[in-house]
PDB file of C-alpha atoms in Angstrom:
ATOM      1  CA  MET D   1      73.396  86.368 111.721  1.00  0.00           C
ATOM      2  CA  ASP D   2      74.786  89.053 114.111  1.00  0.00           C
ATOM      3  CA  LYS D   3      77.379  86.884 115.538  1.00  0.00           C
ATOM      4  CA  LYS D   4      78.245  85.260 112.112  1.00  0.00           C
ATOM      5  CA  PHE D   5      78.587  89.055 110.711  1.00  0.00           C
ATOM      6  CA  LYS D   6      81.065  89.877 113.614  1.00  0.00           C
ATOM      7  CA  ILE D   7      83.220  86.819 112.882  1.00  0.00           C
ATOM      8  CA  ILE D   8      83.416  87.973 109.116  1.00  0.00           C
ATOM      9  CA  ALA D   9      84.215  91.512 110.078  1.00  0.00           C
ATOM     10  CA  GLY D  10      86.964  90.285 112.315  1.00  0.00           C
ATOM     11  CA  ILE D  11      88.502  88.277 109.956  1.00  0.00           C
ATOM     12  CA  VAL D  12      88.561  91.236 107.314  1.00  0.00           C
ATOM     13  CA  VAL D  13      90.267  93.380 110.089  1.00  0.00           C
ATOM     14  CA  VAL D  14      93.008  90.844 110.663  1.00  0.00           C
ATOM     15  CA  ILE D  15      93.664  90.331 106.768  1.00  0.00           C
ATOM     16  CA  ALA D  16      93.917  94.271 106.582  1.00  0.00           C
ATOM     17  CA  ILE D  17      96.594  94.538 109.258  1.00  0.00           C
ATOM     18  CA  ILE D  18      98.476  91.861 107.759  1.00  0.00           C
ATOM     19  CA  LEU D  19      98.393  93.490 104.386  1.00  0.00           C
ATOM     20  CA  VAL D  20      99.343  96.942 105.878  1.00  0.00           C
ATOM     21  CA  VAL D  21     102.406  95.334 107.562  1.00  0.00           C
ATOM     22  CA  ALA D  22     103.555  93.195 104.700  1.00  0.00           C
ATOM     23  CA  ILE D  23     103.478  96.229 102.453  1.00  0.00           C
ATOM     24  CA  GLY D  24     105.285  98.411 104.940  1.00  0.00           C
ATOM     25  CA  THR D  25     107.943  95.969 105.360  1.00  0.00           C
ATOM     26  CA  GLY D  26     108.430  95.471 101.491  1.00  0.00           C
ATOM     27  CA  VAL D  27     107.180  91.893 101.452  1.00  0.00           C
ATOM     28  CA  ILE D  28     104.411  92.892  99.063  1.00  0.00           C
ATOM     29  CA  GLY D  29     104.884  95.359  96.220  1.00  0.00           C
ATOM     30  CA  GLY D  30     108.877  94.924  95.525  1.00  0.00           C
ATOM     31  CA  GLY D  31     109.325  97.981  97.216  1.00  0.00           C
ATOM     32  CA  SER D  32     112.283  96.746  99.167  1.00  0.00           C
ATOM     33  CA  ASP D  33     114.875  97.280  96.299  1.00  0.00           C
ATOM     34  CA  GLU D  34     113.856 100.905  95.756  1.00  0.00           C
ATOM     35  CA  ALA D  35     113.749 101.630  99.407  1.00  0.00           C
ATOM     36  CA  SER D  36     116.926 100.152 100.334  1.00  0.00           C
ATOM     37  CA  THR D  37     118.660 101.856 103.257  1.00  0.00           C
ATOM     38  CA  ASN D  38     121.757 104.000 102.280  1.00  0.00           C
ATOM     39  CA  ASP D  39     123.922 102.791 105.241  1.00  0.00           C
ATOM     40  CA  ASP D  40     127.696 102.879 105.908  1.00  0.00           C
ATOM     41  CA  ASN D  41     127.780  99.505 103.953  1.00  0.00           C
ATOM     42  CA  THR D  42     126.625 100.903 100.798  1.00  0.00           C
ATOM     43  CA  LEU D  43     127.904 103.369  98.369  1.00  0.00           C
ATOM     44  CA  VAL D  44     125.199 105.008  96.108  1.00  0.00           C
ATOM     45  CA  VAL D  45     126.769 106.487  93.099  1.00  0.00           C
ATOM     46  CA  GLY D  46     124.852 108.982  91.080  1.00  0.00           C
ATOM     47  CA  PHE D  47     125.790 108.863  87.430  1.00  0.00           C
ATOM     48  CA  ASP D  48     124.636 110.083  83.886  1.00  0.00           C
ATOM     49  CA  ALA D  49     123.221 106.822  82.179  1.00  0.00           C
ATOM     50  CA  GLU D  50     123.867 108.487  78.765  1.00  0.00           C
ATOM     51  CA  PHE D  51     127.186 109.504  79.120  1.00  0.00           C
ATOM     52  CA  PRO D  52     129.423 106.431  77.422  1.00  0.00           C
ATOM     53  CA  PRO D  53     131.867 105.363  78.214  1.00  0.00           C
ATOM     54  CA  TYR D  54     131.826 106.613  81.651  1.00  0.00           C
ATOM     55  CA  GLY D  55     128.141 105.381  82.578  1.00  0.00           C
ATOM     56  CA  TYR D  56     125.589 103.878  80.108  1.00  0.00           C
ATOM     57  CA  LYS D  57     123.068 101.135  79.544  1.00  0.00           C
ATOM     58  CA  ASP D  58     124.511  98.125  77.499  1.00  0.00           C
ATOM     59  CA  ASP D  59     122.553  95.920  74.886  1.00  0.00           C
ATOM     60  CA  SER D  60     121.612  93.653  77.832  1.00  0.00           C
ATOM     61  CA  GLY D  61     120.110  96.556  79.826  1.00  0.00           C
ATOM     62  CA  ASN D  62     122.721  96.590  82.329  1.00  0.00           C
ATOM     63  CA  TYR D  63     124.417 100.036  83.637  1.00  0.00           C
ATOM     64  CA  VAL D  64     128.123  99.657  82.824  1.00  0.00           C
ATOM     65  CA  GLY D  65     130.926 101.890  82.329  1.00  0.00           C
ATOM     66  CA  PHE D  66     134.449 103.150  83.255  1.00  0.00           C
ATOM     67  CA  ASP D  67     133.527 104.829  86.110  1.00  0.00           C
ATOM     68  CA  LEU D  68     131.192 102.319  87.380  1.00  0.00           C
ATOM     69  CA  ASP D  69     133.886  99.742  87.184  1.00  0.00           C
ATOM     70  CA  LEU D  70     135.953 101.844  89.159  1.00  0.00           C
ATOM     71  CA  ALA D  71     133.233 102.201  91.732  1.00  0.00           C
ATOM     72  CA  GLN D  72     132.656  98.581  91.873  1.00  0.00           C
ATOM     73  CA  GLU D  73     136.304  97.931  92.497  1.00  0.00           C
ATOM     74  CA  VAL D  74     136.214 100.421  95.239  1.00  0.00           C
ATOM     75  CA  CYS D  75     133.286  98.783  96.958  1.00  0.00           C
ATOM     76  CA  ASP D  76     134.670  95.334  96.547  1.00  0.00           C
ATOM     77  CA  ARG D  77     137.863  96.323  98.400  1.00  0.00           C
ATOM     78  CA  ASN D  78     135.777  97.740 101.087  1.00  0.00           C
ATOM     79  CA  ASN D  79     133.237  95.179 101.330  1.00  0.00           C
ATOM     80  CA  TRP D  80     130.572  97.762 100.531  1.00  0.00           C
ATOM     81  CA  THR D  81     127.554  97.260  98.256  1.00  0.00           C
ATOM     82  CA  LEU D  82     127.436  99.317  95.088  1.00  0.00           C
ATOM     83  CA  LYS D  83     124.244 100.947  94.132  1.00  0.00           C
ATOM     84  CA  LYS D  84     124.203 102.306  90.714  1.00  0.00           C
ATOM     85  CA  GLN D  85     121.729 105.124  90.759  1.00  0.00           C
ATOM     86  CA  PRO D  86     121.278 106.929  87.284  1.00  0.00           C
ATOM     87  CA  ILE D  87     120.243 110.609  87.855  1.00  0.00           C
ATOM     88  CA  ASP D  88     118.845 113.379  85.807  1.00  0.00           C
ATOM     89  CA  TRP D  89     121.978 115.517  85.457  1.00  0.00           C
ATOM     90  CA  ASP D  90     120.187 118.762  86.213  1.00  0.00           C
ATOM     91  CA  SER D  91     119.062 117.576  89.669  1.00  0.00           C
ATOM     92  CA  LYS D  92     122.304 116.031  90.520  1.00  0.00           C
ATOM     93  CA  ASP D  93     123.014 118.684  93.233  1.00  0.00           C
ATOM     94  CA  ALA D  94     119.619 118.097  94.747  1.00  0.00           C
ATOM     95  CA  GLU D  95     120.255 114.327  94.932  1.00  0.00           C
ATOM     96  CA  LEU D  96     123.597 114.903  96.508  1.00  0.00           C
ATOM     97  CA  GLU D  97     122.204 117.319  99.077  1.00  0.00           C
ATOM     98  CA  SER D  98     119.301 115.287 100.088  1.00  0.00           C
ATOM     99  CA  GLY D  99     121.576 112.111 100.654  1.00  0.00           C
ATOM    100  CA  SER D 100     119.946 110.024  98.059  1.00  0.00           C
ATOM    101  CA  ILE D 101     123.141 109.404  96.572  1.00  0.00           C
ATOM    102  CA  ASP D 102     126.560 109.678  98.190  1.00  0.00           C
ATOM    103  CA  CYS D 103     128.568 110.972  95.334  1.00  0.00           C
ATOM    104  CA  ILE D 104     128.618 112.010  91.787  1.00  0.00           C
ATOM    105  CA  TRP D 105     130.764 109.673  89.715  1.00  0.00           C
ATOM    106  CA  SER D 106     130.192 110.304  85.975  1.00  0.00           C
ATOM    107  CA  GLY D 107     132.925 111.922  83.988  1.00  0.00           C
ATOM    108  CA  PHE D 108     132.568 114.860  86.356  1.00  0.00           C
ATOM    109  CA  THR D 109     134.539 117.884  85.768  1.00  0.00           C
ATOM    110  CA  ILE D 110     136.367 119.801  88.757  1.00  0.00           C
ATOM    111  CA  ASN D 111     137.390 122.696  86.855  1.00  0.00           C
ATOM    112  CA  GLY D 112     134.737 125.800  87.607  1.00  0.00           C
ATOM    113  CA  ARG D 113     133.252 123.536  90.586  1.00  0.00           C
ATOM    114  CA  GLU D 114     136.374 123.322  92.982  1.00  0.00           C
ATOM    115  CA  ASN D 115     134.304 124.982  96.058  1.00  0.00           C
ATOM    116  CA  ASP D 116     131.021 123.558  95.233  1.00  0.00           C
ATOM    117  CA  TYR D 117     131.898 119.827  96.452  1.00  0.00           C
ATOM    118  CA  THR D 118     134.332 117.895  98.494  1.00  0.00           C
ATOM    119  CA  TRP D 119     136.496 116.398  95.677  1.00  0.00           C
ATOM    120  CA  SER D 120     138.631 113.390  95.203  1.00  0.00           C
ATOM    121  CA  ASP D 121     141.871 113.903  93.431  1.00  0.00           C
ATOM    122  CA  PRO D 122     141.622 114.270  89.502  1.00  0.00           C
ATOM    123  CA  TYR D 123     141.907 110.832  87.942  1.00  0.00           C
ATOM    124  CA  ILE D 124     141.564 111.639  84.264  1.00  0.00           C
ATOM    125  CA  ASP D 125     142.852 114.630  82.045  1.00  0.00           C
ATOM    126  CA  ASN D 126     140.114 115.317  79.681  1.00  0.00           C
ATOM    127  CA  LYS D 127     139.275 117.868  77.021  1.00  0.00           C
ATOM    128  CA  GLN D 128     136.444 119.266  75.016  1.00  0.00           C
ATOM    129  CA  VAL D 129     136.159 118.948  71.310  1.00  0.00           C
ATOM    130  CA  VAL D 130     133.956 119.142  68.350  1.00  0.00           C
ATOM    131  CA  VAL D 131     132.586 116.317  66.277  1.00  0.00           C
ATOM    132  CA  VAL D 132     131.195 116.787  62.726  1.00  0.00           C
ATOM    133  CA  SER D 133     130.360 114.515  59.872  1.00  0.00           C
ATOM    134  CA  LYS D 134     133.083 113.569  57.455  1.00  0.00           C
ATOM    135  CA  SER D 135     131.287 114.892  54.455  1.00  0.00           C
ATOM    136  CA  SER D 136     130.344 118.289  56.226  1.00  0.00           C
ATOM    137  CA  GLY D 137     133.431 120.297  54.642  1.00  0.00           C
ATOM    138  CA  ILE D 138     134.158 121.644  58.305  1.00  0.00           C
ATOM    139  CA  LYS D 139     137.929 121.306  58.999  1.00  0.00           C
ATOM    140  CA  SER D 140     138.387 123.810  61.854  1.00  0.00           C
ATOM    141  CA  LEU D 141     136.653 125.809  64.651  1.00  0.00           C
ATOM    142  CA  ASN D 142     136.504 128.710  62.188  1.00  0.00           C
ATOM    143  CA  ASP D 143     134.388 126.835  59.688  1.00  0.00           C
ATOM    144  CA  LEU D 144     131.785 126.675  62.573  1.00  0.00           C
ATOM    145  CA  ALA D 145     130.469 130.077  61.616  1.00  0.00           C
ATOM    146  CA  GLY D 146     126.849 130.226  60.790  1.00  0.00           C
ATOM    147  CA  LYS D 147     126.572 126.588  61.784  1.00  0.00           C
ATOM    148  CA  THR D 148     124.164 124.969  64.147  1.00  0.00           C
ATOM    149  CA  VAL D 149     125.973 123.477  67.129  1.00  0.00           C
ATOM    150  CA  GLU D 150     124.509 121.121  69.961  1.00  0.00           C
ATOM    151  CA  THR D 151     125.887 120.178  73.247  1.00  0.00           C
ATOM    152  CA  GLN D 152     124.588 118.701  76.705  1.00  0.00           C
ATOM    153  CA  LYS D 153     122.913 120.771  79.004  1.00  0.00           C
ATOM    154  CA  ASP D 154     125.158 121.738  81.968  1.00  0.00           C
ATOM    155  CA  SER D 155     128.223 120.246  80.501  1.00  0.00           C
ATOM    156  CA  SER D 156     131.797 121.359  80.305  1.00  0.00           C
ATOM    157  CA  ALA D 157     131.358 121.820  76.700  1.00  0.00           C
ATOM    158  CA  GLU D 158     128.394 124.108  77.508  1.00  0.00           C
ATOM    159  CA  ALA D 159     130.181 125.952  80.005  1.00  0.00           C
ATOM    160  CA  ALA D 160     133.412 126.626  77.805  1.00  0.00           C
ATOM    161  CA  LEU D 161     131.240 127.904  74.887  1.00  0.00           C
ATOM    162  CA  GLN D 162     129.280 130.380  77.421  1.00  0.00           C
ATOM    163  CA  GLU D 163     132.306 131.727  79.063  1.00  0.00           C
ATOM    164  CA  ASP D 164     135.933 131.244  77.697  1.00  0.00           C
ATOM    165  CA  GLN D 165     134.826 130.322  74.195  1.00  0.00           C
ATOM    166  CA  LYS D 166     132.042 132.792  73.930  1.00  0.00           C
ATOM    167  CA  ALA D 167     133.715 134.586  71.155  1.00  0.00           C
ATOM    168  CA  LEU D 168     133.569 131.314  69.209  1.00  0.00           C
ATOM    169  CA  ALA D 169     130.173 130.570  70.241  1.00  0.00           C
ATOM    170  CA  ASP D 170     128.739 133.984  68.995  1.00  0.00           C
ATOM    171  CA  THR D 171     129.894 132.879  65.483  1.00  0.00           C
ATOM    172  CA  PHE D 172     127.389 129.960  65.551  1.00  0.00           C
ATOM    173  CA  ALA D 173     124.279 130.311  63.793  1.00  0.00           C
ATOM    174  CA  THR D 174     122.880 128.677  66.961  1.00  0.00           C
ATOM    175  CA  LEU D 175     124.262 126.693  70.166  1.00  0.00           C
ATOM    176  CA  THR D 176     121.507 124.356  71.566  1.00  0.00           C
ATOM    177  CA  SER D 177     121.745 122.614  74.715  1.00  0.00           C
ATOM    178  CA  VAL D 178     120.073 119.053  74.633  1.00  0.00           C
ATOM    179  CA  ALA D 179     119.278 116.626  77.273  1.00  0.00           C
ATOM    180  CA  ASP D 180     121.977 114.053  76.331  1.00  0.00           C
ATOM    181  CA  TYR D 181     124.679 113.365  73.762  1.00  0.00           C
ATOM    182  CA  ASN D 182     122.522 110.411  72.262  1.00  0.00           C
ATOM    183  CA  THR D 183     120.044 113.200  71.056  1.00  0.00           C
ATOM    184  CA  ALA D 184     122.729 115.332  69.960  1.00  0.00           C
ATOM    185  CA  PHE D 185     124.456 112.642  67.747  1.00  0.00           C
ATOM    186  CA  MET D 186     120.809 111.688  66.451  1.00  0.00           C
ATOM    187  CA  ASP D 187     120.421 115.383  65.281  1.00  0.00           C
ATOM    188  CA  LEU D 188     123.896 115.325  63.625  1.00  0.00           C
ATOM    189  CA  GLU D 189     123.032 112.158  61.713  1.00  0.00           C
ATOM    190  CA  SER D 190     119.605 113.578  60.608  1.00  0.00           C
ATOM    191  CA  GLY D 191     121.261 117.036  59.707  1.00  0.00           C
ATOM    192  CA  ALA D 192     119.273 118.891  62.401  1.00  0.00           C
ATOM    193  CA  CYS D 193     122.775 120.273  63.513  1.00  0.00           C
ATOM    194  CA  ASP D 194     126.119 120.519  62.190  1.00  0.00           C
ATOM    195  CA  ALA D 195     128.182 119.814  64.922  1.00  0.00           C
ATOM    196  CA  VAL D 196     128.377 118.472  68.434  1.00  0.00           C
ATOM    197  CA  ALA D 197     130.643 119.914  71.258  1.00  0.00           C
ATOM    198  CA  LEU D 198     131.660 117.449  73.890  1.00  0.00           C
ATOM    199  CA  ASP D 199     133.982 115.385  76.044  1.00  0.00           C
ATOM    200  CA  ILE D 200     136.797 113.681  74.014  1.00  0.00           C
ATOM    201  CA  GLY D 201     136.048 110.080  75.471  1.00  0.00           C
ATOM    202  CA  VAL D 202     132.194 110.219  74.477  1.00  0.00           C
ATOM    203  CA  ALA D 203     133.243 111.643  71.158  1.00  0.00           C
ATOM    204  CA  GLN D 204     135.563 108.689  70.365  1.00  0.00           C
ATOM    205  CA  TYR D 205     132.897 106.383  71.825  1.00  0.00           C
ATOM    206  CA  GLN D 206     130.096 107.834  69.335  1.00  0.00           C
ATOM    207  CA  ILE D 207     132.567 107.770  66.600  1.00  0.00           C
ATOM    208  CA  ASN D 208     133.319 104.028  66.968  1.00  0.00           C
ATOM    209  CA  LYS D 209     129.588 103.130  67.636  1.00  0.00           C
ATOM    210  CA  ALA D 210     128.783 105.061  64.325  1.00  0.00           C
ATOM    211  CA  GLY D 211     131.355 103.255  62.214  1.00  0.00           C
ATOM    212  CA  GLY D 212     133.718 106.147  61.406  1.00  0.00           C
ATOM    213  CA  ASP D 213     131.047 108.589  59.716  1.00  0.00           C
ATOM    214  CA  TYR D 214     132.184 111.644  61.950  1.00  0.00           C
ATOM    215  CA  ILE D 215     135.529 113.282  62.569  1.00  0.00           C
ATOM    216  CA  ILE D 216     137.032 115.168  65.588  1.00  0.00           C
ATOM    217  CA  LEU D 217     138.384 118.444  64.839  1.00  0.00           C
ATOM    218  CA  ASP D 218     141.918 118.832  65.584  1.00  0.00           C
ATOM    219  CA  GLU D 219     141.475 122.059  67.742  1.00  0.00           C
ATOM    220  CA  GLN D 220     140.004 121.491  71.290  1.00  0.00           C
ATOM    221  CA  ILE D 221     137.607 123.937  72.935  1.00  0.00           C
ATOM    222  CA  SER D 222     138.955 123.412  76.525  1.00  0.00           C
ATOM    223  CA  SER D 223     140.637 121.059  78.876  1.00  0.00           C
ATOM    224  CA  GLU D 224     139.693 119.807  82.057  1.00  0.00           C
ATOM    225  CA  GLN D 225     140.127 117.203  84.852  1.00  0.00           C
ATOM    226  CA  TYR D 226     137.641 114.617  86.132  1.00  0.00           C
ATOM    227  CA  GLY D 227     137.005 113.721  90.095  1.00  0.00           C
ATOM    228  CA  ILE D 228     134.613 112.329  92.132  1.00  0.00           C
ATOM    229  CA  GLY D 229     132.365 114.896  93.986  1.00  0.00           C
ATOM    230  CA  PHE D 230     131.171 114.338  97.471  1.00  0.00           C
ATOM    231  CA  LYS D 231     128.861 116.683  99.511  1.00  0.00           C
ATOM    232  CA  LYS D 232     130.740 119.437 100.817  1.00  0.00           C
ATOM    233  CA  GLY D 233     132.278 118.460 104.085  1.00  0.00           C
ATOM    234  CA  ASN D 234     132.033 115.036 103.628  1.00  0.00           C
ATOM    235  CA  THR D 235     135.721 114.308 103.829  1.00  0.00           C
ATOM    236  CA  GLN D 236     135.551 111.011 105.640  1.00  0.00           C
ATOM    237  CA  LEU D 237     133.997 109.107 102.709  1.00  0.00           C
ATOM    238  CA  ARG D 238     136.207 110.857 100.189  1.00  0.00           C
ATOM    239  CA  ASP D 239     139.112 109.865 102.185  1.00  0.00           C
ATOM    240  CA  GLN D 240     138.502 106.327 102.233  1.00  0.00           C
ATOM    241  CA  VAL D 241     137.380 106.325  98.367  1.00  0.00           C
ATOM    242  CA  GLN D 242     140.704 108.154  97.568  1.00  0.00           C
ATOM    243  CA  LYS D 243     142.768 105.761  99.689  1.00  0.00           C
ATOM    244  CA  THR D 244     141.378 102.788  97.773  1.00  0.00           C
ATOM    245  CA  LEU D 245     141.740 104.828  94.487  1.00  0.00           C
ATOM    246  CA  ASN D 246     145.469 105.277  95.151  1.00  0.00           C
ATOM    247  CA  GLU D 247     146.012 101.455  95.816  1.00  0.00           C
ATOM    248  CA  MET D 248     144.338 100.676  92.761  1.00  0.00           C
ATOM    249  CA  PHE D 249     146.640 103.120  90.794  1.00  0.00           C
ATOM    250  CA  ALA D 250     149.665 101.642  92.521  1.00  0.00           C
ATOM    251  CA  ASP D 251     148.771  97.836  91.649  1.00  0.00           C
ATOM    252  CA  GLY D 252     147.577  98.673  88.034  1.00  0.00           C
ATOM    253  CA  THR D 253     143.937  98.040  88.371  1.00  0.00           C
ATOM    254  CA  ILE D 254     142.922 101.452  87.124  1.00  0.00           C
ATOM    255  CA  ALA D 255     145.068 101.014  83.945  1.00  0.00           C
ATOM    256  CA  LYS D 256     143.747  97.557  83.365  1.00  0.00           C
ATOM    257  CA  ILE D 257     140.034  98.726  83.602  1.00  0.00           C
ATOM    258  CA  ALA D 258     140.760 101.540  81.241  1.00  0.00           C
ATOM    259  CA  GLN D 259     142.227  99.297  78.836  1.00  0.00           C
ATOM    260  CA  LYS D 260     139.082  97.445  78.750  1.00  0.00           C
ATOM    261  CA  TYR D 261     137.309 100.531  77.399  1.00  0.00           C
ATOM    262  CA  ALA D 262     140.252 101.591  75.240  1.00  0.00           C
ATOM    263  CA  ASP D 263     138.183 100.753  72.082  1.00  0.00           C
ATOM    264  CA  PHE D 264     135.247 102.827  73.221  1.00  0.00           C
ATOM    265  CA  GLY D 265     137.571 105.863  73.864  1.00  0.00           C
ATOM    266  CA  VAL D 266     138.497 106.325  77.388  1.00  0.00           C
ATOM    267  CA  PRO D 267     140.081 109.568  76.716  1.00  0.00           C
ATOM    268  CA  GLY D 268     143.333 111.480  77.529  1.00  0.00           C
ATOM    269  CA  SER D 269     145.521 110.636  80.408  1.00  0.00           C
ATOM    270  CA  LEU D 270     145.146 108.785  83.645  1.00  0.00           C
ATOM    271  CA  VAL D 271     146.315 110.979  86.741  1.00  0.00           C
ATOM    272  CA  GLN D 272     147.980 109.664  89.484  1.00  0.00           C
ATOM    273  CA  LYS D 273     149.564 111.659  92.347  1.00  0.00           C
TER     274      LYS D 273
END
């Protein structure tokens, strides 16, 4: 019995060792994708997955968008693998600082953040606008006095209304910051808010998606430019991405990708140096 017990115990130990090795190497548990190495051949792009048309999830559950298409083309031309990494927008700086993402590429506003990141050249001229229901009777920014307005937390629209346009925001009944614009538009549809302040591209996308029940007020809140934000000091990666973007501008690829999203509201003007 003692000898038999020792044999069984030995087999158990061997099996346990095999399991530990298998799990550690990702053979078991499906952990290999999640723990994929962020090496020189992989570009990990952090993006807001609820910021159409720049980055969002389509009806098939795939992450798509104008910025993600640009990133994919950059990777293809450099023989890199693109990893699309949806992030909590409030945690974007921590993600970049830790190295879990290589850049923030998500309709990311340069203005006011010039010294916080190593930036690409701007590639989109954008503006902040206000969307209201067609039946609301709101025709101008002055008509927002006493109204409930929503915007996305840590967005350019929020910054504008807290800073340069604070006098306007002070006329609102409330200015509420929500997690994402999908939530804001659900609130607008239900009547929980009277207006949404946001980027014009996202506004056009939401209006097209809703079938034209909303309008964009003629007056804009502010204007800005979009760029790709890299960790401060990471000029090597920025320069390579910028070089590739310049080539894509020159051969018409970026304009072609923008046209793909024209019906969804890619905004304003493409910027080329």
